[in-house]
């Protein structure tokens, strides 16, 4: 039976999964006891090569094993796009306590600032193409990536108008995800880039500006910012409350004061895992082979003039608009 479930997990077409498991064709393996027709979906083997418009819709997943996994391996799919929130993993803040260790590969990011972005179904090379990055070879492990970033900065007298990002492929919900990590950059916080990266898929990011109390979380779906926050109780986006059940489970309070015993940053990493299925570990970050790209800074629009607010002698307010050539 274990072999049957392994075979079923390799196939994303519900009718094929039903056949592998010996179920009638009109039975959906994900709907326990249900007999509604399963939705059509291209096979996993063809997933990566399909245009985004023909990929599996959000909410179609492989069946859950009938024999529960033990401990942290227990996983149930999460479906946000279908309007219902189900657990994909059981991760909580406690699973990410390692980020505070002085020897942690994540400690450098917390000190100098970082952005970590996960995008489903987009390869590292495609991610760099979308964000307009120039390829800069590869780094074996996080230490090499940090050294490459430092050498890059040392080549400029002032802060450069670009930064290095490292990216690699990780397994998660729905197949391959690209994890992009950079120090001192802002790839995961730029709306234009995140909208482009999440077009037809999902992208999740979290970041810190290093040492200062500014830590952000962003969840994009189908090119739309669904939920973002710095403080869990102050959320914005098109669906600011959609993640509230998951936030509570990982240790974040979406409606009030924070629990002083919960590490908010660790809880954000756990929330990211709940949405992506990617478990970020010390070993994963330390040992991955990173493709490296030089990401340009966001272009600044050239200003055309200024507006000056003026209050006259009678207390009436007005404003004066001056063109650039008038200054």
PDB file of C-alpha atoms in Angstrom:
ATOM      1  CA  UNK A   1       0.000   0.000   0.000  1.00  0.00           C
ATOM      2  CA  UNK A   2       2.882   2.361   0.781  1.00  0.00           C
ATOM      3  CA  UNK A   3       4.173   1.910  -2.781  1.00  0.00           C
ATOM      4  CA  UNK A   4       0.737   2.798  -4.169  1.00  0.00           C
ATOM      5  CA  UNK A   5       0.642   6.064  -2.274  1.00  0.00           C
ATOM      6  CA  UNK A   6       4.175   6.911  -3.371  1.00  0.00           C
ATOM      7  CA  UNK A   7       3.148   6.337  -6.974  1.00  0.00           C
ATOM      8  CA  UNK A   8      -0.013   8.393  -6.502  1.00  0.00           C
ATOM      9  CA  UNK A   9       1.952  11.295  -5.059  1.00  0.00           C
ATOM     10  CA  UNK A  10       3.984  11.497  -8.257  1.00  0.00           C
ATOM     11  CA  UNK A  11       0.863  12.157 -10.321  1.00  0.00           C
ATOM     12  CA  UNK A  12      -1.233  15.349 -10.186  1.00  0.00           C
ATOM     13  CA  UNK A  13      -4.113  14.229 -12.449  1.00  0.00           C
ATOM     14  CA  UNK A  14      -6.888  13.160 -10.060  1.00  0.00           C
ATOM     15  CA  UNK A  15      -8.267  10.540 -12.481  1.00  0.00           C
ATOM     16  CA  UNK A  16      -4.821   8.937 -12.788  1.00  0.00           C
ATOM     17  CA  UNK A  17      -4.318   9.049  -9.026  1.00  0.00           C
ATOM     18  CA  UNK A  18      -7.687   7.353  -8.578  1.00  0.00           C
ATOM     19  CA  UNK A  19      -6.625   4.649 -11.037  1.00  0.00           C
ATOM     20  CA  UNK A  20      -3.327   4.086  -9.197  1.00  0.00           C
ATOM     21  CA  UNK A  21      -5.173   3.783  -5.908  1.00  0.00           C
ATOM     22  CA  UNK A  22      -7.776   1.447  -7.411  1.00  0.00           C
ATOM     23  CA  UNK A  23     -10.642   3.936  -7.068  1.00  0.00           C
ATOM     24  CA  UNK A  24     -13.480   4.557  -9.538  1.00  0.00           C
ATOM     25  CA  UNK A  25     -12.743   7.283 -12.082  1.00  0.00           C
ATOM     26  CA  UNK A  26     -15.431   9.599 -10.697  1.00  0.00           C
ATOM     27  CA  UNK A  27     -14.013   9.529  -7.157  1.00  0.00           C
ATOM     28  CA  UNK A  28     -11.810  12.411  -6.064  1.00  0.00           C
ATOM     29  CA  UNK A  29      -9.003  10.984  -3.845  1.00  0.00           C
ATOM     30  CA  UNK A  30      -8.820  14.319  -1.983  1.00  0.00           C
ATOM     31  CA  UNK A  31     -12.495  14.255  -1.031  1.00  0.00           C
ATOM     32  CA  UNK A  32     -12.828  11.531   1.572  1.00  0.00           C
ATOM     33  CA  UNK A  33     -15.816   9.430   0.603  1.00  0.00           C
ATOM     34  CA  UNK A  34     -16.779  11.956  -2.065  1.00  0.00           C
ATOM     35  CA  UNK A  35     -17.782  11.100  -5.606  1.00  0.00           C
ATOM     36  CA  UNK A  36     -17.682  14.484  -7.323  1.00  0.00           C
ATOM     37  CA  UNK A  37     -15.733  14.533 -10.601  1.00  0.00           C
ATOM     38  CA  UNK A  38     -12.100  15.462 -10.030  1.00  0.00           C
ATOM     39  CA  UNK A  39     -10.846  18.557 -11.910  1.00  0.00           C
ATOM     40  CA  UNK A  40      -8.595  18.108 -14.903  1.00  0.00           C
ATOM     41  CA  UNK A  41      -4.942  18.978 -14.397  1.00  0.00           C
ATOM     42  CA  UNK A  42      -1.795  18.379 -16.480  1.00  0.00           C
ATOM     43  CA  UNK A  43       0.601  15.758 -15.156  1.00  0.00           C
ATOM     44  CA  UNK A  44       3.486  16.747 -12.902  1.00  0.00           C
ATOM     45  CA  UNK A  45       5.919  15.650 -15.607  1.00  0.00           C
ATOM     46  CA  UNK A  46       4.526  18.314 -17.926  1.00  0.00           C
ATOM     47  CA  UNK A  47       3.943  20.974 -15.288  1.00  0.00           C
ATOM     48  CA  UNK A  48       7.223  22.854 -15.561  1.00  0.00           C
ATOM     49  CA  UNK A  49       7.000  23.076 -19.334  1.00  0.00           C
ATOM     50  CA  UNK A  50       3.432  24.364 -19.442  1.00  0.00           C
ATOM     51  CA  UNK A  51       2.570  28.050 -19.852  1.00  0.00           C
ATOM     52  CA  UNK A  52       1.336  29.517 -16.593  1.00  0.00           C
ATOM     53  CA  UNK A  53      -2.180  29.865 -17.975  1.00  0.00           C
ATOM     54  CA  UNK A  54      -2.430  26.069 -18.364  1.00  0.00           C
ATOM     55  CA  UNK A  55      -0.869  25.041 -15.054  1.00  0.00           C
ATOM     56  CA  UNK A  56      -2.838  23.407 -12.265  1.00  0.00           C
ATOM     57  CA  UNK A  57      -5.222  25.845 -10.569  1.00  0.00           C
ATOM     58  CA  UNK A  58      -4.577  26.731  -6.953  1.00  0.00           C
ATOM     59  CA  UNK A  59      -6.352  24.190  -4.778  1.00  0.00           C
ATOM     60  CA  UNK A  60      -5.499  20.999  -6.745  1.00  0.00           C
ATOM     61  CA  UNK A  61      -3.117  18.792  -4.778  1.00  0.00           C
ATOM     62  CA  UNK A  62      -1.865  15.229  -4.452  1.00  0.00           C
ATOM     63  CA  UNK A  63      -3.814  12.991  -2.053  1.00  0.00           C
ATOM     64  CA  UNK A  64      -2.933  12.724   1.610  1.00  0.00           C
ATOM     65  CA  UNK A  65      -1.651   9.377   2.812  1.00  0.00           C
ATOM     66  CA  UNK A  66      -4.089   7.233   4.743  1.00  0.00           C
ATOM     67  CA  UNK A  67      -1.250   6.355   7.125  1.00  0.00           C
ATOM     68  CA  UNK A  68      -0.393   9.536   9.076  1.00  0.00           C
ATOM     69  CA  UNK A  69       3.194  10.692   9.121  1.00  0.00           C
ATOM     70  CA  UNK A  70       4.814  11.224  12.458  1.00  0.00           C
ATOM     71  CA  UNK A  71       5.827  14.477  14.143  1.00  0.00           C
ATOM     72  CA  UNK A  72       6.758  17.411  11.937  1.00  0.00           C
ATOM     73  CA  UNK A  73       6.368  15.277   8.779  1.00  0.00           C
ATOM     74  CA  UNK A  74       2.561  15.359   8.999  1.00  0.00           C
ATOM     75  CA  UNK A  75       1.338  17.533   6.158  1.00  0.00           C
ATOM     76  CA  UNK A  76      -2.077  18.490   4.858  1.00  0.00           C
ATOM     77  CA  UNK A  77      -2.554  20.686   1.768  1.00  0.00           C
ATOM     78  CA  UNK A  78      -3.416  24.355   2.116  1.00  0.00           C
ATOM     79  CA  UNK A  79      -5.799  25.869  -0.400  1.00  0.00           C
ATOM     80  CA  UNK A  80      -5.998  29.637  -0.305  1.00  0.00           C
ATOM     81  CA  UNK A  81      -7.220  30.263  -3.825  1.00  0.00           C
ATOM     82  CA  UNK A  82     -10.210  27.986  -3.315  1.00  0.00           C
ATOM     83  CA  UNK A  83     -11.419  30.155  -0.448  1.00  0.00           C
ATOM     84  CA  UNK A  84     -10.651  27.706   2.339  1.00  0.00           C
ATOM     85  CA  UNK A  85      -7.560  27.524   4.508  1.00  0.00           C
ATOM     86  CA  UNK A  86      -6.204  24.084   5.327  1.00  0.00           C
ATOM     87  CA  UNK A  87      -2.882  23.253   6.891  1.00  0.00           C
ATOM     88  CA  UNK A  88      -0.097  22.214   4.533  1.00  0.00           C
ATOM     89  CA  UNK A  89       2.463  21.656   7.296  1.00  0.00           C
ATOM     90  CA  UNK A  90       2.378  21.797  11.077  1.00  0.00           C
ATOM     91  CA  UNK A  91       5.247  24.304  11.367  1.00  0.00           C
ATOM     92  CA  UNK A  92       5.230  26.770  14.265  1.00  0.00           C
ATOM     93  CA  UNK A  93       7.656  29.362  15.601  1.00  0.00           C
ATOM     94  CA  UNK A  94       9.323  26.640  17.673  1.00  0.00           C
ATOM     95  CA  UNK A  95      10.545  24.953  14.474  1.00  0.00           C
ATOM     96  CA  UNK A  96      12.565  28.056  13.587  1.00  0.00           C
ATOM     97  CA  UNK A  97      14.229  28.815  16.901  1.00  0.00           C
ATOM     98  CA  UNK A  98      17.567  28.063  15.216  1.00  0.00           C
ATOM     99  CA  UNK A  99      17.576  31.474  13.489  1.00  0.00           C
ATOM    100  CA  UNK A 100      18.652  33.134  16.765  1.00  0.00           C
ATOM    101  CA  UNK A 101      21.753  30.992  17.211  1.00  0.00           C
ATOM    102  CA  UNK A 102      25.003  32.950  16.827  1.00  0.00           C
ATOM    103  CA  UNK A 103      26.261  30.218  14.497  1.00  0.00           C
ATOM    104  CA  UNK A 104      23.088  30.234  12.414  1.00  0.00           C
ATOM    105  CA  UNK A 105      23.507  31.011   8.701  1.00  0.00           C
ATOM    106  CA  UNK A 106      20.495  33.298   9.138  1.00  0.00           C
ATOM    107  CA  UNK A 107      22.216  35.435  11.779  1.00  0.00           C
ATOM    108  CA  UNK A 108      24.047  37.450   9.114  1.00  0.00           C
ATOM    109  CA  UNK A 109      20.764  38.428   7.478  1.00  0.00           C
ATOM    110  CA  UNK A 110      19.228  39.529  10.763  1.00  0.00           C
ATOM    111  CA  UNK A 111      22.285  41.687  11.417  1.00  0.00           C
ATOM    112  CA  UNK A 112      22.723  43.418   8.059  1.00  0.00           C
ATOM    113  CA  UNK A 113      19.241  43.061   6.571  1.00  0.00           C
ATOM    114  CA  UNK A 114      17.873  40.501   4.144  1.00  0.00           C
ATOM    115  CA  UNK A 115      15.008  39.570   1.862  1.00  0.00           C
ATOM    116  CA  UNK A 116      13.936  35.951   1.326  1.00  0.00           C
ATOM    117  CA  UNK A 117      11.469  35.231  -1.471  1.00  0.00           C
ATOM    118  CA  UNK A 118       9.826  31.960  -2.507  1.00  0.00           C
ATOM    119  CA  UNK A 119       8.115  31.625  -5.906  1.00  0.00           C
ATOM    120  CA  UNK A 120       6.322  28.494  -7.101  1.00  0.00           C
ATOM    121  CA  UNK A 121       6.959  27.057 -10.569  1.00  0.00           C
ATOM    122  CA  UNK A 122       9.552  29.668 -11.566  1.00  0.00           C
ATOM    123  CA  UNK A 123      13.168  28.540 -12.044  1.00  0.00           C
ATOM    124  CA  UNK A 124      16.101  30.595 -10.691  1.00  0.00           C
ATOM    125  CA  UNK A 125      17.094  31.659 -14.208  1.00  0.00           C
ATOM    126  CA  UNK A 126      13.517  32.688 -15.019  1.00  0.00           C
ATOM    127  CA  UNK A 127      13.292  34.640 -11.767  1.00  0.00           C
ATOM    128  CA  UNK A 128      16.431  36.583 -12.669  1.00  0.00           C
ATOM    129  CA  UNK A 129      15.046  37.249 -16.141  1.00  0.00           C
ATOM    130  CA  UNK A 130      11.800  38.631 -14.709  1.00  0.00           C
ATOM    131  CA  UNK A 131      13.572  40.985 -12.286  1.00  0.00           C
ATOM    132  CA  UNK A 132      16.110  42.099 -14.901  1.00  0.00           C
ATOM    133  CA  UNK A 133      19.152  40.631 -13.136  1.00  0.00           C
ATOM    134  CA  UNK A 134      22.489  39.945 -14.825  1.00  0.00           C
ATOM    135  CA  UNK A 135      23.812  36.397 -14.201  1.00  0.00           C
ATOM    136  CA  UNK A 136      26.954  36.353 -12.053  1.00  0.00           C
ATOM    137  CA  UNK A 137      27.864  32.674 -11.879  1.00  0.00           C
ATOM    138  CA  UNK A 138      27.202  30.425  -8.894  1.00  0.00           C
ATOM    139  CA  UNK A 139      28.179  30.106  -5.235  1.00  0.00           C
ATOM    140  CA  UNK A 140      28.511  26.828  -3.385  1.00  0.00           C
ATOM    141  CA  UNK A 141      26.908  27.434  -0.019  1.00  0.00           C
ATOM    142  CA  UNK A 142      25.789  30.501   1.879  1.00  0.00           C
ATOM    143  CA  UNK A 143      29.272  31.503   3.033  1.00  0.00           C
ATOM    144  CA  UNK A 144      30.391  31.896  -0.579  1.00  0.00           C
ATOM    145  CA  UNK A 145      27.308  33.985  -1.332  1.00  0.00           C
ATOM    146  CA  UNK A 146      28.044  36.283   1.618  1.00  0.00           C
ATOM    147  CA  UNK A 147      31.674  36.625   0.516  1.00  0.00           C
ATOM    148  CA  UNK A 148      30.600  37.392  -3.058  1.00  0.00           C
ATOM    149  CA  UNK A 149      28.242  40.095  -1.798  1.00  0.00           C
ATOM    150  CA  UNK A 150      31.009  41.657   0.291  1.00  0.00           C
ATOM    151  CA  UNK A 151      33.440  41.630  -2.633  1.00  0.00           C
ATOM    152  CA  UNK A 152      30.738  43.211  -4.779  1.00  0.00           C
ATOM    153  CA  UNK A 153      30.267  46.030  -2.257  1.00  0.00           C
ATOM    154  CA  UNK A 154      34.025  46.531  -1.870  1.00  0.00           C
ATOM    155  CA  UNK A 155      34.221  47.343  -5.563  1.00  0.00           C
ATOM    156  CA  UNK A 156      32.301  50.601  -5.026  1.00  0.00           C
ATOM    157  CA  UNK A 157      33.255  53.718  -3.082  1.00  0.00           C
ATOM    158  CA  UNK A 158      29.583  54.482  -2.477  1.00  0.00           C
ATOM    159  CA  UNK A 159      26.592  52.192  -2.107  1.00  0.00           C
ATOM    160  CA  UNK A 160      26.072  50.564  -5.535  1.00  0.00           C
ATOM    161  CA  UNK A 161      22.863  50.877  -7.522  1.00  0.00           C
ATOM    162  CA  UNK A 162      22.496  47.095  -7.534  1.00  0.00           C
ATOM    163  CA  UNK A 163      22.840  44.093  -5.221  1.00  0.00           C
ATOM    164  CA  UNK A 164      23.575  40.395  -5.527  1.00  0.00           C
ATOM    165  CA  UNK A 165      20.883  37.775  -5.010  1.00  0.00           C
ATOM    166  CA  UNK A 166      21.351  34.029  -4.732  1.00  0.00           C
ATOM    167  CA  UNK A 167      18.653  31.598  -5.853  1.00  0.00           C
ATOM    168  CA  UNK A 168      18.159  27.838  -5.830  1.00  0.00           C
ATOM    169  CA  UNK A 169      15.376  25.297  -6.306  1.00  0.00           C
ATOM    170  CA  UNK A 170      13.596  23.737  -3.326  1.00  0.00           C
ATOM    171  CA  UNK A 171      10.769  21.221  -3.126  1.00  0.00           C
ATOM    172  CA  UNK A 172       7.456  22.434  -1.747  1.00  0.00           C
ATOM    173  CA  UNK A 173       3.704  22.345  -2.282  1.00  0.00           C
ATOM    174  CA  UNK A 174       2.844  21.812  -5.927  1.00  0.00           C
ATOM    175  CA  UNK A 175       6.398  21.025  -7.071  1.00  0.00           C
ATOM    176  CA  UNK A 176       9.502  23.193  -7.403  1.00  0.00           C
ATOM    177  CA  UNK A 177       9.899  26.585  -5.779  1.00  0.00           C
ATOM    178  CA  UNK A 178      12.746  29.042  -6.211  1.00  0.00           C
ATOM    179  CA  UNK A 179      14.181  30.482  -3.018  1.00  0.00           C
ATOM    180  CA  UNK A 180      15.890  33.835  -3.598  1.00  0.00           C
ATOM    181  CA  UNK A 181      17.986  35.330  -0.814  1.00  0.00           C
ATOM    182  CA  UNK A 182      19.844  38.617  -0.715  1.00  0.00           C
ATOM    183  CA  UNK A 183      21.460  40.798   1.920  1.00  0.00           C
ATOM    184  CA  UNK A 184      20.834  44.522   1.870  1.00  0.00           C
ATOM    185  CA  UNK A 185      18.549  44.217  -1.157  1.00  0.00           C
ATOM    186  CA  UNK A 186      14.814  44.636  -1.549  1.00  0.00           C
ATOM    187  CA  UNK A 187      13.715  42.149  -4.205  1.00  0.00           C
ATOM    188  CA  UNK A 188      10.974  40.686  -1.994  1.00  0.00           C
ATOM    189  CA  UNK A 189       9.522  44.077  -1.069  1.00  0.00           C
ATOM    190  CA  UNK A 190       9.161  45.692  -4.503  1.00  0.00           C
ATOM    191  CA  UNK A 191       5.498  45.574  -5.565  1.00  0.00           C
ATOM    192  CA  UNK A 192       6.279  45.682  -9.285  1.00  0.00           C
ATOM    193  CA  UNK A 193       8.660  42.720  -9.106  1.00  0.00           C
ATOM    194  CA  UNK A 194       6.495  40.654  -6.773  1.00  0.00           C
ATOM    195  CA  UNK A 195       3.445  41.199  -8.963  1.00  0.00           C
ATOM    196  CA  UNK A 196       5.416  40.003 -11.989  1.00  0.00           C
ATOM    197  CA  UNK A 197       6.907  37.007 -10.164  1.00  0.00           C
ATOM    198  CA  UNK A 198       3.530  35.869  -8.824  1.00  0.00           C
ATOM    199  CA  UNK A 199       1.632  36.198 -12.117  1.00  0.00           C
ATOM    200  CA  UNK A 200      -0.170  32.871 -12.513  1.00  0.00           C
ATOM    201  CA  UNK A 201       1.339  31.458  -9.331  1.00  0.00           C
ATOM    202  CA  UNK A 202       2.182  32.238  -5.699  1.00  0.00           C
ATOM    203  CA  UNK A 203       5.042  34.219  -4.158  1.00  0.00           C
ATOM    204  CA  UNK A 204       5.785  34.754  -0.472  1.00  0.00           C
ATOM    205  CA  UNK A 205       8.520  36.921   1.022  1.00  0.00           C
ATOM    206  CA  UNK A 206       9.762  38.201   4.346  1.00  0.00           C
ATOM    207  CA  UNK A 207      12.492  40.714   5.068  1.00  0.00           C
ATOM    208  CA  UNK A 208      14.332  42.848   7.584  1.00  0.00           C
ATOM    209  CA  UNK A 209      16.320  46.035   7.189  1.00  0.00           C
ATOM    210  CA  UNK A 210      18.898  44.900   9.735  1.00  0.00           C
ATOM    211  CA  UNK A 211      19.031  45.972  13.358  1.00  0.00           C
ATOM    212  CA  UNK A 212      16.031  48.292  13.087  1.00  0.00           C
ATOM    213  CA  UNK A 213      12.484  47.201  14.010  1.00  0.00           C
ATOM    214  CA  UNK A 214      11.234  46.907  10.427  1.00  0.00           C
ATOM    215  CA  UNK A 215      10.311  43.350   9.478  1.00  0.00           C
ATOM    216  CA  UNK A 216       7.845  42.740   6.650  1.00  0.00           C
ATOM    217  CA  UNK A 217       5.835  39.813   5.309  1.00  0.00           C
ATOM    218  CA  UNK A 218       4.175  39.670   1.862  1.00  0.00           C
ATOM    219  CA  UNK A 219       1.902  37.073   0.274  1.00  0.00           C
ATOM    220  CA  UNK A 220       1.076  37.468  -3.437  1.00  0.00           C
ATOM    221  CA  UNK A 221      -1.307  35.287  -5.423  1.00  0.00           C
ATOM    222  CA  UNK A 222      -1.923  35.558  -9.176  1.00  0.00           C
ATOM    223  CA  UNK A 223      -0.114  38.905  -9.349  1.00  0.00           C
ATOM    224  CA  UNK A 224      -2.114  40.388  -6.461  1.00  0.00           C
ATOM    225  CA  UNK A 225      -0.938  41.375  -2.985  1.00  0.00           C
ATOM    226  CA  UNK A 226      -3.241  39.376  -0.737  1.00  0.00           C
ATOM    227  CA  UNK A 227      -1.812  39.984   2.746  1.00  0.00           C
ATOM    228  CA  UNK A 228       1.102  42.039   4.048  1.00  0.00           C
ATOM    229  CA  UNK A 229       2.122  43.237   7.477  1.00  0.00           C
ATOM    230  CA  UNK A 230       4.920  44.532   9.625  1.00  0.00           C
ATOM    231  CA  UNK A 231       2.969  43.972  12.841  1.00  0.00           C
ATOM    232  CA  UNK A 232       0.542  41.017  12.811  1.00  0.00           C
ATOM    233  CA  UNK A 233      -2.382  43.119  14.037  1.00  0.00           C
ATOM    234  CA  UNK A 234      -1.899  45.759  11.331  1.00  0.00           C
ATOM    235  CA  UNK A 235      -2.447  44.011   7.999  1.00  0.00           C
ATOM    236  CA  UNK A 236      -3.293  45.278   4.530  1.00  0.00           C
ATOM    237  CA  UNK A 237      -3.822  43.744   1.090  1.00  0.00           C
ATOM    238  CA  UNK A 238      -6.857  42.572  -0.862  1.00  0.00           C
ATOM    239  CA  UNK A 239      -7.574  39.826   1.729  1.00  0.00           C
ATOM    240  CA  UNK A 240      -5.931  41.048   4.954  1.00  0.00           C
ATOM    241  CA  UNK A 241      -7.721  38.516   7.173  1.00  0.00           C
ATOM    242  CA  UNK A 242      -7.321  35.407   5.001  1.00  0.00           C
ATOM    243  CA  UNK A 243      -4.285  34.148   6.917  1.00  0.00           C
ATOM    244  CA  UNK A 244      -5.637  34.794  10.423  1.00  0.00           C
ATOM    245  CA  UNK A 245      -6.237  31.096  11.275  1.00  0.00           C
ATOM    246  CA  UNK A 246      -2.727  30.142  10.162  1.00  0.00           C
ATOM    247  CA  UNK A 247      -1.203  33.125  11.954  1.00  0.00           C
ATOM    248  CA  UNK A 248      -2.758  31.999  15.220  1.00  0.00           C
ATOM    249  CA  UNK A 249      -1.455  28.469  14.732  1.00  0.00           C
ATOM    250  CA  UNK A 250       2.152  29.551  14.155  1.00  0.00           C
ATOM    251  CA  UNK A 251       2.142  31.927  17.141  1.00  0.00           C
ATOM    252  CA  UNK A 252       1.156  35.301  15.652  1.00  0.00           C
ATOM    253  CA  UNK A 253      -1.791  37.212  17.100  1.00  0.00           C
ATOM    254  CA  UNK A 254      -3.704  38.949  14.277  1.00  0.00           C
ATOM    255  CA  UNK A 255      -5.996  40.867  16.608  1.00  0.00           C
ATOM    256  CA  UNK A 256      -4.043  42.109  19.598  1.00  0.00           C
ATOM    257  CA  UNK A 257      -0.901  42.062  21.694  1.00  0.00           C
ATOM    258  CA  UNK A 258       1.890  39.668  20.835  1.00  0.00           C
ATOM    259  CA  UNK A 259       2.877  36.763  23.037  1.00  0.00           C
ATOM    260  CA  UNK A 260       6.230  37.737  24.602  1.00  0.00           C
ATOM    261  CA  UNK A 261       7.262  34.074  24.576  1.00  0.00           C
ATOM    262  CA  UNK A 262       6.895  33.783  20.782  1.00  0.00           C
ATOM    263  CA  UNK A 263       9.689  34.861  18.430  1.00  0.00           C
ATOM    264  CA  UNK A 264       7.825  36.889  15.798  1.00  0.00           C
ATOM    265  CA  UNK A 265      10.478  36.392  13.118  1.00  0.00           C
ATOM    266  CA  UNK A 266      10.516  32.630  13.699  1.00  0.00           C
ATOM    267  CA  UNK A 267       6.716  32.633  13.491  1.00  0.00           C
ATOM    268  CA  UNK A 268       6.869  34.467  10.145  1.00  0.00           C
ATOM    269  CA  UNK A 269       9.193  31.774   8.773  1.00  0.00           C
ATOM    270  CA  UNK A 270       6.706  29.158   9.973  1.00  0.00           C
ATOM    271  CA  UNK A 271       3.845  31.047   8.297  1.00  0.00           C
ATOM    272  CA  UNK A 272       5.862  31.111   5.076  1.00  0.00           C
ATOM    273  CA  UNK A 273       6.303  27.349   5.285  1.00  0.00           C
ATOM    274  CA  UNK A 274       2.556  26.922   5.785  1.00  0.00           C
ATOM    275  CA  UNK A 275       1.972  28.763   2.490  1.00  0.00           C
ATOM    276  CA  UNK A 276       4.754  27.170   0.453  1.00  0.00           C
ATOM    277  CA  UNK A 277       5.473  23.744   1.902  1.00  0.00           C
ATOM    278  CA  UNK A 278       9.193  24.628   1.868  1.00  0.00           C
ATOM    279  CA  UNK A 279      10.954  23.892   5.154  1.00  0.00           C
ATOM    280  CA  UNK A 280      13.896  26.301   5.426  1.00  0.00           C
ATOM    281  CA  UNK A 281      16.643  24.790   7.568  1.00  0.00           C
ATOM    282  CA  UNK A 282      20.186  25.702   8.527  1.00  0.00           C
ATOM    283  CA  UNK A 283      21.475  22.941   6.277  1.00  0.00           C
ATOM    284  CA  UNK A 284      19.361  24.028   3.316  1.00  0.00           C
ATOM    285  CA  UNK A 285      20.690  27.593   3.394  1.00  0.00           C
ATOM    286  CA  UNK A 286      24.263  26.636   4.253  1.00  0.00           C
ATOM    287  CA  UNK A 287      24.745  23.901   1.656  1.00  0.00           C
ATOM    288  CA  UNK A 288      22.648  24.967  -1.344  1.00  0.00           C
ATOM    289  CA  UNK A 289      24.252  25.882  -4.648  1.00  0.00           C
ATOM    290  CA  UNK A 290      23.119  29.427  -5.362  1.00  0.00           C
ATOM    291  CA  UNK A 291      22.780  30.822  -8.842  1.00  0.00           C
ATOM    292  CA  UNK A 292      23.818  34.460  -8.508  1.00  0.00           C
ATOM    293  CA  UNK A 293      22.343  37.481 -10.225  1.00  0.00           C
ATOM    294  CA  UNK A 294      23.045  41.207 -10.027  1.00  0.00           C
ATOM    295  CA  UNK A 295      19.702  42.907  -9.447  1.00  0.00           C
ATOM    296  CA  UNK A 296      19.489  46.607 -10.398  1.00  0.00           C
ATOM    297  CA  UNK A 297      17.964  49.089  -8.011  1.00  0.00           C
ATOM    298  CA  UNK A 298      14.445  50.304  -8.735  1.00  0.00           C
ATOM    299  CA  UNK A 299      14.644  53.195 -11.217  1.00  0.00           C
ATOM    300  CA  UNK A 300      13.720  56.550  -9.708  1.00  0.00           C
ATOM    301  CA  UNK A 301      11.236  58.614 -11.667  1.00  0.00           C
ATOM    302  CA  UNK A 302      12.622  62.005 -12.640  1.00  0.00           C
ATOM    303  CA  UNK A 303      10.747  64.770 -10.842  1.00  0.00           C
ATOM    304  CA  UNK A 304       9.080  67.482 -12.910  1.00  0.00           C
ATOM    305  CA  UNK A 305       8.233  70.038 -10.236  1.00  0.00           C
ATOM    306  CA  UNK A 306       7.236  70.675  -6.635  1.00  0.00           C
ATOM    307  CA  UNK A 307       4.094  71.762  -4.811  1.00  0.00           C
ATOM    308  CA  UNK A 308       4.349  74.307  -1.974  1.00  0.00           C
ATOM    309  CA  UNK A 309       1.541  74.670   0.564  1.00  0.00           C
ATOM    310  CA  UNK A 310       0.855  78.309   1.452  1.00  0.00           C
ATOM    311  CA  UNK A 311      -1.340  79.844   4.185  1.00  0.00           C
ATOM    312  CA  UNK A 312      -2.368  83.476   3.647  1.00  0.00           C
ATOM    313  CA  UNK A 313      -2.871  86.213   6.274  1.00  0.00           C
ATOM    314  CA  UNK A 314      -6.501  85.163   6.784  1.00  0.00           C
ATOM    315  CA  UNK A 315      -5.587  81.568   7.513  1.00  0.00           C
ATOM    316  CA  UNK A 316      -6.805  80.319   4.169  1.00  0.00           C
ATOM    317  CA  UNK A 317      -4.729  77.526   2.711  1.00  0.00           C
ATOM    318  CA  UNK A 318      -3.672  77.208  -0.892  1.00  0.00           C
ATOM    319  CA  UNK A 319      -0.776  75.766  -2.833  1.00  0.00           C
ATOM    320  CA  UNK A 320       1.656  76.811  -5.521  1.00  0.00           C
ATOM    321  CA  UNK A 321       2.937  74.442  -8.189  1.00  0.00           C
ATOM    322  CA  UNK A 322       6.411  75.206  -9.564  1.00  0.00           C
ATOM    323  CA  UNK A 323       7.877  73.512 -12.603  1.00  0.00           C
ATOM    324  CA  UNK A 324      11.425  72.272 -12.583  1.00  0.00           C
ATOM    325  CA  UNK A 325      12.578  75.031 -14.966  1.00  0.00           C
ATOM    326  CA  UNK A 326      11.182  77.679 -12.583  1.00  0.00           C
ATOM    327  CA  UNK A 327      13.466  76.681  -9.726  1.00  0.00           C
TER     328      UNK A 327
END
